[in-house]
Amino acid sequence: MSWQFLDQQMAAFSERLECDVKVSSAAASKLASTISADVRFLPVGAKMELRASTPVSIADRLAEVQSFQSWMDVASTIRNPSITRAQVITQNYICFVYLPESLFRVLAKHCPSGSAAKRCAQFLSNNPVRAFRNAVAHANWTYRQDFGALIYWAKKGAEPDEPLQRFEVDQGDLSFWQSLSRCLAYAALTNLSEA
């Protein structure tokens, strides 16, 4: 697979990738290709552990992500508020619940320290993305009145009796997080599904 399209798409976020995710400028300019190489060159044992870490096959996970992308492509062409809302729900679930739970956390454990794949997986598995994930999973989110952001409620820490706090994620941050999630998933799952 040629990673050029995803590399170009993610290059628009180069500054965020360098500042927020802490990947090198070289990796930020070719993120999908870099992640692809990170996963492709993992030791055989690490790949086997990644494949065995879930009861759902890597091929089935990849098929789900590909189907999700098809849905996003179709939904983006339809101008209907109900379709847009369904698209937001689907995208938030896939990018922030399904992929981190099924792939990103275990990927972060197996990728070499400092690699782009590890840094991206950790970024998408930790706060503030993790707090947003929890809000999505527990139905503690809504649209801001002007639809320019999502409002969500999450705990700042890990104390069980800690009250929920109100946060907002604007469309710029959300778009970055979602794009990064999809890029990491495609690059990792494609390379893990290959024999």
PDB file of C-alpha atoms in Angstrom:
ATOM      1  CA  MET A   1       0.000   0.000   0.000  1.00  0.00           C
ATOM      2  CA  SER A   2       1.237   3.480  -0.805  1.00  0.00           C
ATOM      3  CA  TRP A   3       1.079   5.722   2.228  1.00  0.00           C
ATOM      4  CA  GLN A   4       1.485   8.947   0.248  1.00  0.00           C
ATOM      5  CA  PHE A   5      -2.169  10.043   0.593  1.00  0.00           C
ATOM      6  CA  LEU A   6      -2.187   9.596   4.385  1.00  0.00           C
ATOM      7  CA  ASP A   7       1.261  11.197   4.639  1.00  0.00           C
ATOM      8  CA  GLN A   8      -0.056  14.277   2.816  1.00  0.00           C
ATOM      9  CA  GLN A   9      -3.232  14.359   4.887  1.00  0.00           C
ATOM     10  CA  MET A  10      -1.298  14.206   8.156  1.00  0.00           C
ATOM     11  CA  ALA A  11       1.364  16.704   6.994  1.00  0.00           C
ATOM     12  CA  ALA A  12      -1.294  19.392   7.492  1.00  0.00           C
ATOM     13  CA  PHE A  13      -0.941  18.630  11.215  1.00  0.00           C
ATOM     14  CA  SER A  14       2.893  18.644  11.268  1.00  0.00           C
ATOM     15  CA  GLU A  15       3.190  21.356  13.889  1.00  0.00           C
ATOM     16  CA  ARG A  16       0.704  19.608  16.205  1.00  0.00           C
ATOM     17  CA  LEU A  17       2.428  16.271  15.667  1.00  0.00           C
ATOM     18  CA  GLU A  18       5.768  17.770  16.683  1.00  0.00           C
ATOM     19  CA  CYS A  19       4.475  19.847  19.620  1.00  0.00           C
ATOM     20  CA  ASP A  20       1.666  17.705  21.056  1.00  0.00           C
ATOM     21  CA  VAL A  21       2.675  14.162  20.107  1.00  0.00           C
ATOM     22  CA  LYS A  22       6.451  14.810  20.180  1.00  0.00           C
ATOM     23  CA  VAL A  23       7.302  13.093  16.898  1.00  0.00           C
ATOM     24  CA  SER A  24      10.277  14.346  14.921  1.00  0.00           C
ATOM     25  CA  SER A  25       9.768  16.734  12.011  1.00  0.00           C
ATOM     26  CA  ALA A  26      10.863  13.969   9.624  1.00  0.00           C
ATOM     27  CA  ALA A  27       8.217  11.619  11.047  1.00  0.00           C
ATOM     28  CA  ALA A  28       5.573  14.350  11.025  1.00  0.00           C
ATOM     29  CA  SER A  29       6.129  14.957   7.310  1.00  0.00           C
ATOM     30  CA  LYS A  30       5.650  11.236   6.509  1.00  0.00           C
ATOM     31  CA  LEU A  31       3.648   9.973   9.465  1.00  0.00           C
ATOM     32  CA  ALA A  32       1.779   7.057   7.869  1.00  0.00           C
ATOM     33  CA  SER A  33       4.945   5.789   6.164  1.00  0.00           C
ATOM     34  CA  THR A  34       6.893   6.113   9.414  1.00  0.00           C
ATOM     35  CA  ILE A  35       4.274   4.284  11.498  1.00  0.00           C
ATOM     36  CA  SER A  36       4.008   1.638   8.803  1.00  0.00           C
ATOM     37  CA  ALA A  37       7.762   1.005   9.015  1.00  0.00           C
ATOM     38  CA  ASP A  38       7.674   1.040  12.840  1.00  0.00           C
ATOM     39  CA  VAL A  39       5.089  -1.762  12.841  1.00  0.00           C
ATOM     40  CA  ARG A  40       6.456  -3.673   9.831  1.00  0.00           C
ATOM     41  CA  PHE A  41       9.880  -3.977  11.493  1.00  0.00           C
ATOM     42  CA  LEU A  42       8.645  -5.069  14.925  1.00  0.00           C
ATOM     43  CA  PRO A  43      10.148  -8.375  16.035  1.00  0.00           C
ATOM     44  CA  VAL A  44       8.096 -11.410  14.994  1.00  0.00           C
ATOM     45  CA  GLY A  45       7.304 -12.183  18.625  1.00  0.00           C
ATOM     46  CA  ALA A  46       5.874  -8.705  19.210  1.00  0.00           C
ATOM     47  CA  LYS A  47       3.687  -9.011  16.109  1.00  0.00           C
ATOM     48  CA  MET A  48       2.455 -12.403  17.291  1.00  0.00           C
ATOM     49  CA  GLU A  49       1.577 -10.953  20.711  1.00  0.00           C
ATOM     50  CA  LEU A  50      -0.253  -8.043  19.079  1.00  0.00           C
ATOM     51  CA  ARG A  51      -2.263 -10.432  16.907  1.00  0.00           C
ATOM     52  CA  ALA A  52      -3.038 -12.667  19.905  1.00  0.00           C
ATOM     53  CA  SER A  53      -4.050  -9.787  22.185  1.00  0.00           C
ATOM     54  CA  THR A  54      -7.612  -9.736  20.879  1.00  0.00           C
ATOM     55  CA  PRO A  55     -10.219 -12.412  20.142  1.00  0.00           C
ATOM     56  CA  VAL A  56     -11.132 -10.479  16.967  1.00  0.00           C
ATOM     57  CA  SER A  57      -8.686 -11.085  14.141  1.00  0.00           C
ATOM     58  CA  ILE A  58      -6.521  -8.265  12.822  1.00  0.00           C
ATOM     59  CA  ALA A  59      -8.056  -8.847   9.376  1.00  0.00           C
ATOM     60  CA  ASP A  60     -11.543  -8.317  10.839  1.00  0.00           C
ATOM     61  CA  ARG A  61     -10.396  -5.170  12.648  1.00  0.00           C
ATOM     62  CA  LEU A  62      -8.919  -3.825   9.409  1.00  0.00           C
ATOM     63  CA  ALA A  63     -12.148  -4.646   7.549  1.00  0.00           C
ATOM     64  CA  GLU A  64     -14.107  -2.714  10.189  1.00  0.00           C
ATOM     65  CA  VAL A  65     -11.866   0.341   9.814  1.00  0.00           C
ATOM     66  CA  GLN A  66     -12.172   0.149   6.029  1.00  0.00           C
ATOM     67  CA  SER A  67     -15.958  -0.105   6.299  1.00  0.00           C
ATOM     68  CA  PHE A  68     -15.955   2.851   8.675  1.00  0.00           C
ATOM     69  CA  GLN A  69     -13.962   4.871   6.145  1.00  0.00           C
ATOM     70  CA  SER A  70     -16.478   3.992   3.422  1.00  0.00           C
ATOM     71  CA  TRP A  71     -19.293   5.173   5.690  1.00  0.00           C
ATOM     72  CA  MET A  72     -17.437   8.432   6.373  1.00  0.00           C
ATOM     73  CA  ASP A  73     -16.942   9.006   2.638  1.00  0.00           C
ATOM     74  CA  VAL A  74     -20.651   8.434   1.916  1.00  0.00           C
ATOM     75  CA  ALA A  75     -21.910  10.406   4.923  1.00  0.00           C
ATOM     76  CA  SER A  76     -19.721  13.393   4.017  1.00  0.00           C
ATOM     77  CA  THR A  77     -21.597  13.795   0.725  1.00  0.00           C
ATOM     78  CA  ILE A  78     -25.050  13.950   2.360  1.00  0.00           C
ATOM     79  CA  ARG A  79     -26.187  17.277   3.772  1.00  0.00           C
ATOM     80  CA  ASN A  80     -28.623  16.195   6.436  1.00  0.00           C
ATOM     81  CA  PRO A  81     -28.377  17.003  10.167  1.00  0.00           C
ATOM     82  CA  SER A  82     -29.379  13.467  11.173  1.00  0.00           C
ATOM     83  CA  ILE A  83     -26.680  11.914   8.977  1.00  0.00           C
ATOM     84  CA  THR A  84     -24.102  14.390  10.324  1.00  0.00           C
ATOM     85  CA  ARG A  85     -24.984  13.470  13.899  1.00  0.00           C
ATOM     86  CA  ALA A  86     -24.765   9.749  13.110  1.00  0.00           C
ATOM     87  CA  GLN A  87     -21.385  10.427  11.500  1.00  0.00           C
ATOM     88  CA  VAL A  88     -20.132  12.229  14.642  1.00  0.00           C
ATOM     89  CA  ILE A  89     -21.281   9.387  16.901  1.00  0.00           C
ATOM     90  CA  THR A  90     -19.730   6.717  14.672  1.00  0.00           C
ATOM     91  CA  GLN A  91     -16.478   8.603  14.264  1.00  0.00           C
ATOM     92  CA  ASN A  92     -16.100   9.271  17.977  1.00  0.00           C
ATOM     93  CA  TYR A  93     -16.797   5.649  18.886  1.00  0.00           C
ATOM     94  CA  ILE A  94     -14.400   4.160  16.313  1.00  0.00           C
ATOM     95  CA  CYS A  95     -11.590   6.686  16.867  1.00  0.00           C
ATOM     96  CA  PHE A  96     -11.733   7.000  20.644  1.00  0.00           C
ATOM     97  CA  VAL A  97     -13.252   3.788  22.026  1.00  0.00           C
ATOM     98  CA  TYR A  98     -12.916   0.940  19.500  1.00  0.00           C
ATOM     99  CA  LEU A  99      -9.377   1.631  18.261  1.00  0.00           C
ATOM    100  CA  PRO A 100      -7.702   2.536  21.576  1.00  0.00           C
ATOM    101  CA  GLU A 101      -9.286  -0.440  23.350  1.00  0.00           C
ATOM    102  CA  SER A 102      -8.562  -2.936  20.564  1.00  0.00           C
ATOM    103  CA  LEU A 103      -5.192  -1.708  19.311  1.00  0.00           C
ATOM    104  CA  PHE A 104      -3.538   1.469  20.560  1.00  0.00           C
ATOM    105  CA  ARG A 105      -2.849   0.496  24.178  1.00  0.00           C
ATOM    106  CA  VAL A 106      -1.280  -2.844  23.275  1.00  0.00           C
ATOM    107  CA  LEU A 107       0.575  -1.252  20.335  1.00  0.00           C
ATOM    108  CA  ALA A 108       2.120   1.295  22.714  1.00  0.00           C
ATOM    109  CA  LYS A 109       3.472  -1.573  24.845  1.00  0.00           C
ATOM    110  CA  HIS A 110       5.205  -3.309  21.934  1.00  0.00           C
ATOM    111  CA  CYS A 111       6.622  -0.437  19.868  1.00  0.00           C
ATOM    112  CA  PRO A 112      10.139   0.791  20.549  1.00  0.00           C
ATOM    113  CA  SER A 113      10.568   3.740  22.878  1.00  0.00           C
ATOM    114  CA  GLY A 114      10.564   7.020  20.965  1.00  0.00           C
ATOM    115  CA  SER A 115       9.053   5.537  17.801  1.00  0.00           C
ATOM    116  CA  ALA A 116       6.320   7.486  16.037  1.00  0.00           C
ATOM    117  CA  ALA A 117       3.921   4.545  16.414  1.00  0.00           C
ATOM    118  CA  LYS A 118       4.477   4.405  20.193  1.00  0.00           C
ATOM    119  CA  ARG A 119       4.187   8.175  20.635  1.00  0.00           C
ATOM    120  CA  CYS A 120       0.948   8.317  18.614  1.00  0.00           C
ATOM    121  CA  ALA A 121      -0.551   5.319  20.428  1.00  0.00           C
ATOM    122  CA  GLN A 122       0.310   6.841  23.811  1.00  0.00           C
ATOM    123  CA  PHE A 123      -1.073  10.248  22.830  1.00  0.00           C
ATOM    124  CA  LEU A 124      -4.375   8.684  21.760  1.00  0.00           C
ATOM    125  CA  SER A 125      -4.567   6.549  24.926  1.00  0.00           C
ATOM    126  CA  ASN A 126      -3.835   9.306  27.468  1.00  0.00           C
ATOM    127  CA  ASN A 127      -5.489  12.563  28.554  1.00  0.00           C
ATOM    128  CA  PRO A 128      -6.957  14.727  27.163  1.00  0.00           C
ATOM    129  CA  VAL A 129      -8.035  12.186  24.515  1.00  0.00           C
ATOM    130  CA  ARG A 130      -8.633   9.538  27.198  1.00  0.00           C
ATOM    131  CA  ALA A 131     -10.938  11.872  29.142  1.00  0.00           C
ATOM    132  CA  PHE A 132     -12.917  12.538  25.962  1.00  0.00           C
ATOM    133  CA  ARG A 133     -13.034   8.778  25.287  1.00  0.00           C
ATOM    134  CA  ASN A 134     -14.510   8.213  28.739  1.00  0.00           C
ATOM    135  CA  ALA A 135     -17.137  10.888  28.145  1.00  0.00           C
ATOM    136  CA  VAL A 136     -18.104   9.280  24.830  1.00  0.00           C
ATOM    137  CA  ALA A 137     -18.230   5.794  26.351  1.00  0.00           C
ATOM    138  CA  HIS A 138     -20.353   6.986  29.294  1.00  0.00           C
ATOM    139  CA  ALA A 139     -22.655   9.287  27.282  1.00  0.00           C
ATOM    140  CA  ASN A 140     -21.387  12.450  28.985  1.00  0.00           C
ATOM    141  CA  TRP A 141     -21.158  14.707  25.943  1.00  0.00           C
ATOM    142  CA  THR A 142     -23.248  17.052  23.849  1.00  0.00           C
ATOM    143  CA  TYR A 143     -22.870  19.661  21.122  1.00  0.00           C
ATOM    144  CA  ARG A 144     -22.008  23.231  21.968  1.00  0.00           C
ATOM    145  CA  GLN A 145     -24.913  25.473  20.972  1.00  0.00           C
ATOM    146  CA  ASP A 146     -23.083  26.793  17.884  1.00  0.00           C
ATOM    147  CA  PHE A 147     -21.909  23.242  16.918  1.00  0.00           C
ATOM    148  CA  GLY A 148     -18.296  24.486  16.838  1.00  0.00           C
ATOM    149  CA  ALA A 149     -17.246  22.147  19.642  1.00  0.00           C
ATOM    150  CA  LEU A 150     -18.316  19.203  21.725  1.00  0.00           C
ATOM    151  CA  ILE A 151     -18.868  19.723  25.436  1.00  0.00           C
ATOM    152  CA  TYR A 152     -18.016  16.773  27.640  1.00  0.00           C
ATOM    153  CA  TRP A 153     -17.756  15.903  31.305  1.00  0.00           C
ATOM    154  CA  ALA A 154     -14.903  13.817  32.680  1.00  0.00           C
ATOM    155  CA  LYS A 155     -12.762  13.351  35.746  1.00  0.00           C
ATOM    156  CA  LYS A 156      -9.373  15.021  35.803  1.00  0.00           C
ATOM    157  CA  GLY A 157      -7.826  12.349  37.992  1.00  0.00           C
ATOM    158  CA  ALA A 158      -8.440   8.733  38.922  1.00  0.00           C
ATOM    159  CA  GLU A 159     -10.199   9.098  42.280  1.00  0.00           C
ATOM    160  CA  PRO A 160     -13.521   7.204  42.279  1.00  0.00           C
ATOM    161  CA  ASP A 161     -15.429   9.953  44.140  1.00  0.00           C
ATOM    162  CA  GLU A 162     -13.969  12.817  42.108  1.00  0.00           C
ATOM    163  CA  PRO A 163     -16.707  14.932  40.513  1.00  0.00           C
ATOM    164  CA  LEU A 164     -16.966  15.281  36.750  1.00  0.00           C
ATOM    165  CA  GLN A 165     -15.653  18.517  35.264  1.00  0.00           C
ATOM    166  CA  ARG A 166     -16.827  20.283  32.122  1.00  0.00           C
ATOM    167  CA  PHE A 167     -14.473  20.428  29.111  1.00  0.00           C
ATOM    168  CA  GLU A 168     -14.750  21.395  25.458  1.00  0.00           C
ATOM    169  CA  VAL A 169     -12.994  20.006  22.417  1.00  0.00           C
ATOM    170  CA  ASP A 170     -13.206  22.299  19.410  1.00  0.00           C
ATOM    171  CA  GLN A 171     -13.469  21.107  15.836  1.00  0.00           C
ATOM    172  CA  GLY A 172      -9.747  21.735  15.177  1.00  0.00           C
ATOM    173  CA  ASP A 173      -8.601  19.494  18.034  1.00  0.00           C
ATOM    174  CA  LEU A 174     -11.235  16.883  17.288  1.00  0.00           C
ATOM    175  CA  SER A 175     -10.260  16.756  13.631  1.00  0.00           C
ATOM    176  CA  PHE A 176      -6.597  16.325  14.572  1.00  0.00           C
ATOM    177  CA  TRP A 177      -7.341  13.537  17.066  1.00  0.00           C
ATOM    178  CA  GLN A 178      -9.630  11.715  14.624  1.00  0.00           C
ATOM    179  CA  SER A 179      -7.192  11.980  11.722  1.00  0.00           C
ATOM    180  CA  LEU A 180      -4.340  10.722  13.876  1.00  0.00           C
ATOM    181  CA  SER A 181      -6.441   7.805  15.121  1.00  0.00           C
ATOM    182  CA  ARG A 182      -7.389   6.720  11.609  1.00  0.00           C
ATOM    183  CA  CYS A 183      -3.821   7.087  10.320  1.00  0.00           C
ATOM    184  CA  LEU A 184      -2.357   5.032  13.165  1.00  0.00           C
ATOM    185  CA  ALA A 185      -5.033   2.348  12.767  1.00  0.00           C
ATOM    186  CA  TYR A 186      -4.550   1.951   9.019  1.00  0.00           C
ATOM    187  CA  ALA A 187      -0.770   1.867   9.199  1.00  0.00           C
ATOM    188  CA  ALA A 188      -0.669  -0.563  12.131  1.00  0.00           C
ATOM    189  CA  LEU A 189      -3.489  -2.906  11.120  1.00  0.00           C
ATOM    190  CA  THR A 190      -2.347  -3.141   7.512  1.00  0.00           C
ATOM    191  CA  ASN A 191       1.148  -4.182   8.587  1.00  0.00           C
ATOM    192  CA  LEU A 192      -0.103  -6.559  11.276  1.00  0.00           C
ATOM    193  CA  SER A 193      -2.512  -8.275   8.875  1.00  0.00           C
ATOM    194  CA  GLU A 194       0.295  -9.133   6.465  1.00  0.00           C
ATOM    195  CA  ALA A 195       1.897 -12.516   6.970  1.00  0.00           C
TER     196      ALA A 195
END
